Coordinates of C-alpha atoms in Angstrom, one line a residue:
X1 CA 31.4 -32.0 24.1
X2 CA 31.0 -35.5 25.7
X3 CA 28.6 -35.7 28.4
X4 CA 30.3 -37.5 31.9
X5 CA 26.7 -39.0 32.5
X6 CA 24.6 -41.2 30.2
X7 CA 21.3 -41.1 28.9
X8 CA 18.5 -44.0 28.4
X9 CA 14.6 -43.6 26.8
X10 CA 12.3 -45.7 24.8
X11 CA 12.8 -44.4 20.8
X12 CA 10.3 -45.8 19.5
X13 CA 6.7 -45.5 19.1
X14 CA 3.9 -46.2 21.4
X15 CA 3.5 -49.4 23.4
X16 CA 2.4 -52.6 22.8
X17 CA 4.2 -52.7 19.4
X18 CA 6.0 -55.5 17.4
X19 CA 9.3 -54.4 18.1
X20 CA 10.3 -51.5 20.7
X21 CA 13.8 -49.6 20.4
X22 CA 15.3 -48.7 23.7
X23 CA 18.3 -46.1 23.1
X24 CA 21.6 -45.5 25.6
X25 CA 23.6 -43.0 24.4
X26 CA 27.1 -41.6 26.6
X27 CA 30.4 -43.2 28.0
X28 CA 28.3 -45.9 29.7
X29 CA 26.6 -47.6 26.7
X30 CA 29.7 -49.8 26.2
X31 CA 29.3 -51.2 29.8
X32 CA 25.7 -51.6 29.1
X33 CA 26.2 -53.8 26.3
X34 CA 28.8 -55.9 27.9
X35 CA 26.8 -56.5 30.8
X36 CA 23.0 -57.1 29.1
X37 CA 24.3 -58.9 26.1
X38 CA 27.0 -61.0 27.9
X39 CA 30.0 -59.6 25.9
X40 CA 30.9 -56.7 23.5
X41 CA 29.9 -56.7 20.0
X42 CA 31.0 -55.1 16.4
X43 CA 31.0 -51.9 15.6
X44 CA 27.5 -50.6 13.5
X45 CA 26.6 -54.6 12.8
X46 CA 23.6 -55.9 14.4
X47 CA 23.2 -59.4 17.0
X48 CA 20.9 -61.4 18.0
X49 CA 21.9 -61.6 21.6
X50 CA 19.9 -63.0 25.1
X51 CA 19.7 -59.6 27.3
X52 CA 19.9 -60.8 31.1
X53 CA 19.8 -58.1 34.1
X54 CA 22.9 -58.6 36.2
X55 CA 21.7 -61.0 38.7
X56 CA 21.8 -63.5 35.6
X57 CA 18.0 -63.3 35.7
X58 CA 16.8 -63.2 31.4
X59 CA 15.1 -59.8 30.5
X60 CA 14.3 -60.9 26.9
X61 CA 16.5 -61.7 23.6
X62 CA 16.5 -59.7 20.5
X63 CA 19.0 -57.6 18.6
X64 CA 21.5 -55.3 19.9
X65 CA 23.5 -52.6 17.7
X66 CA 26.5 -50.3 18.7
X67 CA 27.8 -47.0 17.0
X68 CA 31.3 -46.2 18.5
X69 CA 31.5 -42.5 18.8
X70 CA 31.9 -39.8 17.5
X71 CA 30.3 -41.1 14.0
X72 CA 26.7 -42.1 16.0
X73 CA 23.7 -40.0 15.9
X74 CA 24.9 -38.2 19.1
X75 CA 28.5 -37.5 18.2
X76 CA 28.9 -40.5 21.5
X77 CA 28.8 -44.1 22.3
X78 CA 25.3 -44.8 21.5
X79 CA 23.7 -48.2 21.4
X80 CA 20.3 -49.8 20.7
X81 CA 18.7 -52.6 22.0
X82 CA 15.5 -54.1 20.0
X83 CA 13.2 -56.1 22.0
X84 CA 9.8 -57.6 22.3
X85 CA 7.8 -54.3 22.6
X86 CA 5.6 -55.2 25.6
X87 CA 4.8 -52.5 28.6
X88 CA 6.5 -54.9 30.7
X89 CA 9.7 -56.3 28.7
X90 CA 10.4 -52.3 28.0
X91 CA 9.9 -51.3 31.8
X92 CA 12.1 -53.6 32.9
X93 CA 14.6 -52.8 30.1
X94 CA 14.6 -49.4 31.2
X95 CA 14.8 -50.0 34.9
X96 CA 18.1 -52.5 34.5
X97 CA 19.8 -49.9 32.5
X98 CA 19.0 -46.7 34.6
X99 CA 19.8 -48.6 37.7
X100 CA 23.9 -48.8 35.9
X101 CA 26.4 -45.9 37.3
X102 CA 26.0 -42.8 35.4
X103 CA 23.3 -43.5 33.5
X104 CA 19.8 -41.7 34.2
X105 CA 16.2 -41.7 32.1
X106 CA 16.1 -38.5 29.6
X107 CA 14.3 -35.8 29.1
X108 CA 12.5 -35.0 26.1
X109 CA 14.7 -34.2 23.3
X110 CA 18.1 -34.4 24.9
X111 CA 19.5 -37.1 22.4
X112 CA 19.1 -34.7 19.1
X113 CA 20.5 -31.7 22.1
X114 CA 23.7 -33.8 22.6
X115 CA 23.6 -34.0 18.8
X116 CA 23.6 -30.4 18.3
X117 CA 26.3 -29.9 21.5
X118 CA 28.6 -32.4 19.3
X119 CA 28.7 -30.9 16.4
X120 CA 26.3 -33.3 14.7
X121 CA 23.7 -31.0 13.3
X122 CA 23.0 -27.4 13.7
X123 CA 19.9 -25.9 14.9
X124 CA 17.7 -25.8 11.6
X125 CA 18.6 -29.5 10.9
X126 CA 17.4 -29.4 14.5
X127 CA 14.1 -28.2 14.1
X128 CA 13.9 -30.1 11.2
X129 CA 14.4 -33.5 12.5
X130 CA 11.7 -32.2 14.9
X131 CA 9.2 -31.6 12.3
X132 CA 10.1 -34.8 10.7
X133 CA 9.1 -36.9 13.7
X134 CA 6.0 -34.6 13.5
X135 CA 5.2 -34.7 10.1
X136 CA 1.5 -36.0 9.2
X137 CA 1.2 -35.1 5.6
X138 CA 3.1 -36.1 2.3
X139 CA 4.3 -32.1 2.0
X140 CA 5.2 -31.7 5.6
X141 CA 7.7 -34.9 4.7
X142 CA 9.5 -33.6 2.3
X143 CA 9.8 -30.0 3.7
X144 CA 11.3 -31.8 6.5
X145 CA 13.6 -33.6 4.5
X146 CA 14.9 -31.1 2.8
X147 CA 16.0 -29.4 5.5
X148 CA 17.0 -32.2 7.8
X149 CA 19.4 -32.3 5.0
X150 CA 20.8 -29.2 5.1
X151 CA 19.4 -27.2 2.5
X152 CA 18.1 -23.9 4.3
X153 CA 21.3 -24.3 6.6
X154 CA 23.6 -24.0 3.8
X155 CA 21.7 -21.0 2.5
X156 CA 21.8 -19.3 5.7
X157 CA 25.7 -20.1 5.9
X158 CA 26.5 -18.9 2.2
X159 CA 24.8 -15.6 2.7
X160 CA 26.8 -15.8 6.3
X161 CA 29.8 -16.3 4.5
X162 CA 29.3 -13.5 1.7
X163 CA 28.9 -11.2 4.6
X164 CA 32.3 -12.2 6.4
X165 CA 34.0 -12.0 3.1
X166 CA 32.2 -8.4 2.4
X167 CA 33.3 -7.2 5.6
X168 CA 36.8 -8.4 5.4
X169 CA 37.0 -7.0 1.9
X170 CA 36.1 -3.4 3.6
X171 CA 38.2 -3.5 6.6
X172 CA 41.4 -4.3 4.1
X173 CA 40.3 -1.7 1.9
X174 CA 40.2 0.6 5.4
X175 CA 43.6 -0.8 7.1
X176 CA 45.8 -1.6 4.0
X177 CA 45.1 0.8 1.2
X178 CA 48.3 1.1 0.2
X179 CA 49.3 -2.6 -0.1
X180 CA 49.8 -4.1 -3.6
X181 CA 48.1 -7.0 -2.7
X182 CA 44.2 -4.8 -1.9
X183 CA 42.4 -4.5 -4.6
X184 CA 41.6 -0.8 -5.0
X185 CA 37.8 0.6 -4.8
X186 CA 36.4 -2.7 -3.5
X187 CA 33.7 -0.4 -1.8
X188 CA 31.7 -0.7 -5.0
X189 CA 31.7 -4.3 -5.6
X190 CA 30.6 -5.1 -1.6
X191 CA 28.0 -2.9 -1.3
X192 CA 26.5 -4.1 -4.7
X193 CA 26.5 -7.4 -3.6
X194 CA 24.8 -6.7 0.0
X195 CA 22.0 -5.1 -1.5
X196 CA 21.5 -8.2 -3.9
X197 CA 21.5 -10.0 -0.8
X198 CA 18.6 -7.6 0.8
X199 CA 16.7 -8.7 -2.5
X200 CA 17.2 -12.4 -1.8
X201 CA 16.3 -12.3 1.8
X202 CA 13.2 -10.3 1.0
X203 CA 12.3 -12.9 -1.7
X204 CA 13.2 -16.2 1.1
X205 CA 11.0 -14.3 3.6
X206 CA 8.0 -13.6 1.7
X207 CA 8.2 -17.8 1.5
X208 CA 6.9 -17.8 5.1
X209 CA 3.4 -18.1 4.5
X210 CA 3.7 -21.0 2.0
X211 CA 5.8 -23.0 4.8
X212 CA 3.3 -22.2 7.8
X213 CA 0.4 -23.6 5.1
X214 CA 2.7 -26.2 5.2
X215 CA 3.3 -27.2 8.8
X216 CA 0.1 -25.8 10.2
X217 CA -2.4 -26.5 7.3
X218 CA -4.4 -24.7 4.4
X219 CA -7.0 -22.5 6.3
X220 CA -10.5 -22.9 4.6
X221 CA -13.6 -21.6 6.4
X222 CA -17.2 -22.3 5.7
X223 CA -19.8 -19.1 5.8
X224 CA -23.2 -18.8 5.1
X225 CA -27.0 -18.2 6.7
X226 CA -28.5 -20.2 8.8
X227 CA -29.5 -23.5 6.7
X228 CA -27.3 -22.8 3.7
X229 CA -25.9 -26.6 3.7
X230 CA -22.6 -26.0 5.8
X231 CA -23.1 -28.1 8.5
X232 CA -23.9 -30.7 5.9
X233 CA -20.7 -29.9 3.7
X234 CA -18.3 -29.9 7.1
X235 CA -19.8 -33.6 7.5
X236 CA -19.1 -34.5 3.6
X237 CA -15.7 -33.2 3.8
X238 CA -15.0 -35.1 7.3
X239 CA -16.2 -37.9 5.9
X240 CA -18.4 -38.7 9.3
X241 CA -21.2 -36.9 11.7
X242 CA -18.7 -34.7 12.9
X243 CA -21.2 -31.5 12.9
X244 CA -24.5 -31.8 14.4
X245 CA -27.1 -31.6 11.2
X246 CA -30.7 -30.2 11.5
X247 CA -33.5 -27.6 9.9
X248 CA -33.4 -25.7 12.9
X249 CA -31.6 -22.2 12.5
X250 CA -28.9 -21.5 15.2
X251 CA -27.6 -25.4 15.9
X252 CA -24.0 -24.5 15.0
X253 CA -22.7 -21.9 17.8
X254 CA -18.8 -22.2 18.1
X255 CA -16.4 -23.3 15.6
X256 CA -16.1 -27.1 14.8
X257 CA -12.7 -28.2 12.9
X258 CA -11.6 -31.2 11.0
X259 CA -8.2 -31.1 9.5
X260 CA -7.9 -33.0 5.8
X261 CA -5.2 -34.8 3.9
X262 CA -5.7 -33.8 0.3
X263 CA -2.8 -34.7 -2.1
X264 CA -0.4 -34.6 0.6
X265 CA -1.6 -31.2 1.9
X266 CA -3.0 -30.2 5.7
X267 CA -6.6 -28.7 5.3
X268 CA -7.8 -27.2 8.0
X269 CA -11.4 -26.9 7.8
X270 CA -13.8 -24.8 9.8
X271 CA -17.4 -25.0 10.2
X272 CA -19.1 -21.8 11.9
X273 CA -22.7 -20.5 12.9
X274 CA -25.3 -19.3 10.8
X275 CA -24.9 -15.5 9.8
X276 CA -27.7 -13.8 10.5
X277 CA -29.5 -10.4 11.7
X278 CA -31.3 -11.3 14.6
X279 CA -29.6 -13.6 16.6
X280 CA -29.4 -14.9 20.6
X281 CA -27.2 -13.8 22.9
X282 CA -25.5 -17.4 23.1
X283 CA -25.8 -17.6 19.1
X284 CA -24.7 -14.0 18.3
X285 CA -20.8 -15.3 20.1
X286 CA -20.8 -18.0 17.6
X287 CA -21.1 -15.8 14.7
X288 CA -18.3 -13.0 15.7
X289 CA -15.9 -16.0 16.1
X290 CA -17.0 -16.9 12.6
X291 CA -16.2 -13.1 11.4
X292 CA -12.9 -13.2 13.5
X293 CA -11.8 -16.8 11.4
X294 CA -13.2 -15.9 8.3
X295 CA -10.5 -12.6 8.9
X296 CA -7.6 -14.9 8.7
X297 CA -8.6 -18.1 6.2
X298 CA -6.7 -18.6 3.4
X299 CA -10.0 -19.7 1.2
X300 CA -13.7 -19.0 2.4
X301 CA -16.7 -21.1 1.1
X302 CA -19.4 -18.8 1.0
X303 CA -22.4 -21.2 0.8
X304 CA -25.8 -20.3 -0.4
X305 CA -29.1 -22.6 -0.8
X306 CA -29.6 -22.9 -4.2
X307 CA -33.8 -23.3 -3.6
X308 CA -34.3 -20.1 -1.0
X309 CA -30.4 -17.9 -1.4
X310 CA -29.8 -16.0 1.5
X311 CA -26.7 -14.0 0.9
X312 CA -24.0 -12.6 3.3
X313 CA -22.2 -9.4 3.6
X314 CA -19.2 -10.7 6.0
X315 CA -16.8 -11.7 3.4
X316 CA -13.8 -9.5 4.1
X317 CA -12.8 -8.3 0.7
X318 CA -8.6 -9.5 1.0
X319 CA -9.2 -13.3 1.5
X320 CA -10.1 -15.5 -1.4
X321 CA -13.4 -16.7 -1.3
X322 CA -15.4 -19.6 -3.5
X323 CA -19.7 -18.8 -4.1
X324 CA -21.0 -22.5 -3.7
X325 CA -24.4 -23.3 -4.5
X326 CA -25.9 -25.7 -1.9
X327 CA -28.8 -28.7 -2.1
X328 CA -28.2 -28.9 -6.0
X329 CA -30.1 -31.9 -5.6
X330 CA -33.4 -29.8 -5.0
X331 CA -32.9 -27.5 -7.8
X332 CA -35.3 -27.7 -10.6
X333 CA -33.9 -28.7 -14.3
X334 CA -35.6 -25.5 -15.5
X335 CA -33.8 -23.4 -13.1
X336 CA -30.2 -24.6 -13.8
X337 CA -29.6 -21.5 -15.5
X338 CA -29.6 -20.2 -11.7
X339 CA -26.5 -21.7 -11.1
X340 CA -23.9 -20.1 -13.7
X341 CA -23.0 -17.5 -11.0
X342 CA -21.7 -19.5 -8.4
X343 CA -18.1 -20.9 -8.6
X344 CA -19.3 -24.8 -7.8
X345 CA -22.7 -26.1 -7.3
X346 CA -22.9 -29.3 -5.0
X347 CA -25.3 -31.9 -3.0
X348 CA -24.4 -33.5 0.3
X349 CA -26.9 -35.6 -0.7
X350 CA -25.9 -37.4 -3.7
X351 CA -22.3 -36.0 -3.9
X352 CA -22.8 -33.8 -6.8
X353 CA -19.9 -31.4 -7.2
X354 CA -18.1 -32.5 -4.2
X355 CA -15.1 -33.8 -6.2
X356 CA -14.4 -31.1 -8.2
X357 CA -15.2 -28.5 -4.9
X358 CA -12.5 -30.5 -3.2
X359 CA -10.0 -30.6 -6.4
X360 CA -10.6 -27.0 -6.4
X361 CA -9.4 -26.6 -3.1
X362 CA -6.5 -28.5 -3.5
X363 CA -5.5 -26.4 -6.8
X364 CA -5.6 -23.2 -4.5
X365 CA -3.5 -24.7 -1.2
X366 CA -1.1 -26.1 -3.9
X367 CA -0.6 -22.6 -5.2
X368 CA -0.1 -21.1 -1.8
X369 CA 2.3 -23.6 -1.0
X370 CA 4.4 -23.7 -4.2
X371 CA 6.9 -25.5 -5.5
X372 CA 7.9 -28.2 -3.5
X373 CA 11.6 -27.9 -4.3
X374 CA 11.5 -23.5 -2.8
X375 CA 13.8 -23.3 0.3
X376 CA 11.3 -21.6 2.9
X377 CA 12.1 -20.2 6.6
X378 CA 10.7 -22.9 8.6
X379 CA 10.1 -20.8 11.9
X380 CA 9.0 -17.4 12.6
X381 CA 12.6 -17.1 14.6
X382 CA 14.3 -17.5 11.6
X383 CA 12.4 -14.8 9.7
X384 CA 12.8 -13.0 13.2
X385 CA 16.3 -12.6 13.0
X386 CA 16.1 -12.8 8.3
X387 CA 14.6 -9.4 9.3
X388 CA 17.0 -8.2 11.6
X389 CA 19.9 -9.0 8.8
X390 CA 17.9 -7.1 6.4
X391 CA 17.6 -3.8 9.0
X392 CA 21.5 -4.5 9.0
X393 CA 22.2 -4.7 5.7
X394 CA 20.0 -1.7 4.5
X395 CA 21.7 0.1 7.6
X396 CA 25.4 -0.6 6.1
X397 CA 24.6 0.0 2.2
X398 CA 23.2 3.1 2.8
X399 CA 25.0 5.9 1.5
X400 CA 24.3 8.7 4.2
X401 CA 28.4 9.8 4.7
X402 CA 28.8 7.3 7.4
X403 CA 32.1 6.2 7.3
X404 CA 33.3 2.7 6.0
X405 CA 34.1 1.4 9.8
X406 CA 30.7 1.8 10.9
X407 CA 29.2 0.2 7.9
X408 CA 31.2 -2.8 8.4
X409 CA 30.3 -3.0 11.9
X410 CA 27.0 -3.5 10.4
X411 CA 27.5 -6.2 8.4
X412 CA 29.2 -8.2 11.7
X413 CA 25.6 -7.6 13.3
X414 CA 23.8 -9.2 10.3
X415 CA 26.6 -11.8 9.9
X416 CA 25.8 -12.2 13.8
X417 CA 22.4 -13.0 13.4
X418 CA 22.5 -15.4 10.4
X419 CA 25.2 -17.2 12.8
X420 CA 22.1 -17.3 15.4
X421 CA 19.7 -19.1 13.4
X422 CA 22.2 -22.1 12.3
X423 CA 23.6 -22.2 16.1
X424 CA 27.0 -20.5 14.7
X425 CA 27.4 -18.1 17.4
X426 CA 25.7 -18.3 21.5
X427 CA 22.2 -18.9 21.3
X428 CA 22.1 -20.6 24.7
X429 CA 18.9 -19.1 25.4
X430 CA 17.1 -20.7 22.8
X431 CA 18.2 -24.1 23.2
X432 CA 15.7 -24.9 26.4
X433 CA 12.7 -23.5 24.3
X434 CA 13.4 -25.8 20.9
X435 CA 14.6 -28.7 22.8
X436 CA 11.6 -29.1 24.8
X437 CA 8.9 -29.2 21.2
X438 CA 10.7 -33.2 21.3
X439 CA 9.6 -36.1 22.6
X440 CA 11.8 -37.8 24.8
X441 CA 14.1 -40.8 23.2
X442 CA 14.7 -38.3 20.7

């Protein structure tokens, strides 16, 4: 599909900046080139070119590149123009180029949406490029990488094409049973192959969790009584004042975050209010939103003061938890013996412990995440419609005397919705809702 109209936006990153990358992509960006740079230039090799508007009047000079279609990013004419990246050079790029025939601004992620139209890339590659853009963390890189590259794509589109094959194998056996050229019995062989595949798409969904770690960070949540240190720790992991520290009990009331890079890794770290008995009305809020987090961490720090230990009873009993002691720096030399039960001992005040609390955590998020090379679903659609295969598949190798034409018409609806993940088959209504998670020039 080549779009009669063309696009223009900004690609690059936020302005002023050394060097800003102002994209055209669509039948026009030939014309655009011609008229800015003064003539044509080669194919996919980059000049240094004066841009002038077409009054003659100089916009700015810089490089110029253009990718003859369909082997651009877009699958159509597309070029580039690098300028001075000033507010005002880039405005006025924009409004000379938009003001051309047929070309118009773009909306946010329409140049990867043409991509997809064209054949370019499918829709995990997609998604991928748009985690990519959004990656913050080493791990969040290479998981988009991977499957910008195709990896999970080609997974989905072997076990797509297993199915077709399966179900092709079935009808012959159905249609042509007494042909030469059938093998005979292949009932046997398909069905023990689809419920291998149940097995492996059972296995690929049970990655989900490690990839949402991955994209939206390693949950850990603080706990502990009022005056346990975890203000103090929140601070030390944030590596500023973010909490607001005092001997008071009840200054924490809501839930304060900071989110960590720790060996590549999002950590998402949550301070919360004091637990205790007897508390205000305003106070008493605080601490049910810390019960309702500490419901869905992935690691709780359970602190407790070393010199006066208050403990807690709102651990819930499935999430992992760590017993820190707090204000090690107050503890007595006679009374270290106190300390072998807790998992780490630390000080906010002279840092004691705080490395290997931290390495600790890291060791745990790295285990929940696994390793780096696992192909994971990267969005809960795609284990939306992994689970619909699966009812599928366990609908068709089931042996309950159905016969083999309705079986087969159940592996077309799990092939069908493998297809709808990759963007093999209509997913029309899906494209407005991914498209719009871009930024525009992308």
């Amino acid at each position: 599909m080549i779009s009669g109209n063309s696009i223009v936006a900004l690609s690059s990153g936020r302005l002023p900046a050394g060097v800003a990358v102002i994209r055209i992509s669509g039948p026009q960006s030939r014309f655009a080139v011609e008229t800015i740079a003064g003539s044509m230039v080669q194919n996919r090799v980059a000049a240094y070119r004066q841009f002038r508007a077409p009054d003659g009047s100089v916009l700015d000079s810089g490089l110029v590149v253009f990718f003859a279609g369909p082997n651009s990013f877009t699958g159509e004419d597309v070029a580039e123009f690098h300028v001075h990246g000033g507010r005002a050079v880039v405005a006025k790029m924009l409004e000379v180029i938009a003001g051309f025939d047929g070309v118009r601004h773009a909306e946010p992620g329409e140049f990867t949406r043409r991509a997809f139209l064209n054949g370019k890339v499918d829709l995990v590659e997609t998604e991928a490029l748009a985690d990519l853009v959004n990656a913050e963390t080493e791990a969040q890189r290479r998981f988009a990488v991977q499957n910008a590259e195709g990896v999970q794509s080609e997974l989905y589109l072997n076990w797509r094409r297993r199915l077709i094959h399966a179900r092709a194998m079935i009808e012959a056996e159905i249609d042509f049973a007494d042909e030469d050229d059938v093998p005979g019995s292949v009932a046997e062989t398909v069905w023990s192959d689809v419920r291998a595949m149940i097995g492996e798409i059972e296995r690929h969904v049970q990655g989900f969790r490690a990839a949402e770690i991955i994209r939206d960070g390693f949950e850990v949540v603080i706990l502990g009584a009022p005056n346990a240190g975890k203000s103090s720790l929140f601070n030390a992991l944030a590596r500023r004042d973010a909490a607001i520290v005092t001997e008071e009990p009840g200054t924490t009331r809501d839930l304060l975050e900071v989110v960590l890079d720790l060996e590549g890794m999002r950590i998402r770290v949550t301070d919360t209010a004091g637990l205790r008995e007897t508390p205000g009305r305003i106070e008493a809020i605080g601490i049910e939103r810390a019960r309702s987090k500490a419901g869905t961490a992935d690691l709780l720090l359970v602190l407790e003061d070393l010199v006066e230990p208050v403990p807690i009873d709102a651990i819930p009993p499935d999430v992992s938890a760590l017993l820190i002691g707090t204000k090690a720096d107050l503890l007595p030399d006679e009374s270290v013996t106190l300390a072998r039960r807790y998992d780490a001992v630390i000080s906010t005040r002279d840092g004691t412990g705080l490395a290997e609390l931290l390495a600790e955590i890291g060791r745990r998020a790295a285990v929940q995440i696994g390793h780096a090379g696992d192909i994971l679903p990267s969005r809960l659609r795609h284990v939306e419609l992994l689970n619909e295969t699966k009812r599928f598949l366990l609908a068709a190798a089931a042996e309950d005397g159905r016969g083999q034409e309705l079986r087969a018409e159940e592996l077309r609806l799990a092939a069908d919705r493998l297809g709808r993940i990759v963007g093999a088959v209509d997913v029309e209504d899906m494209l407005d809702v991914i498209f719009a998670q871009f930024c525009i020039g992308k």
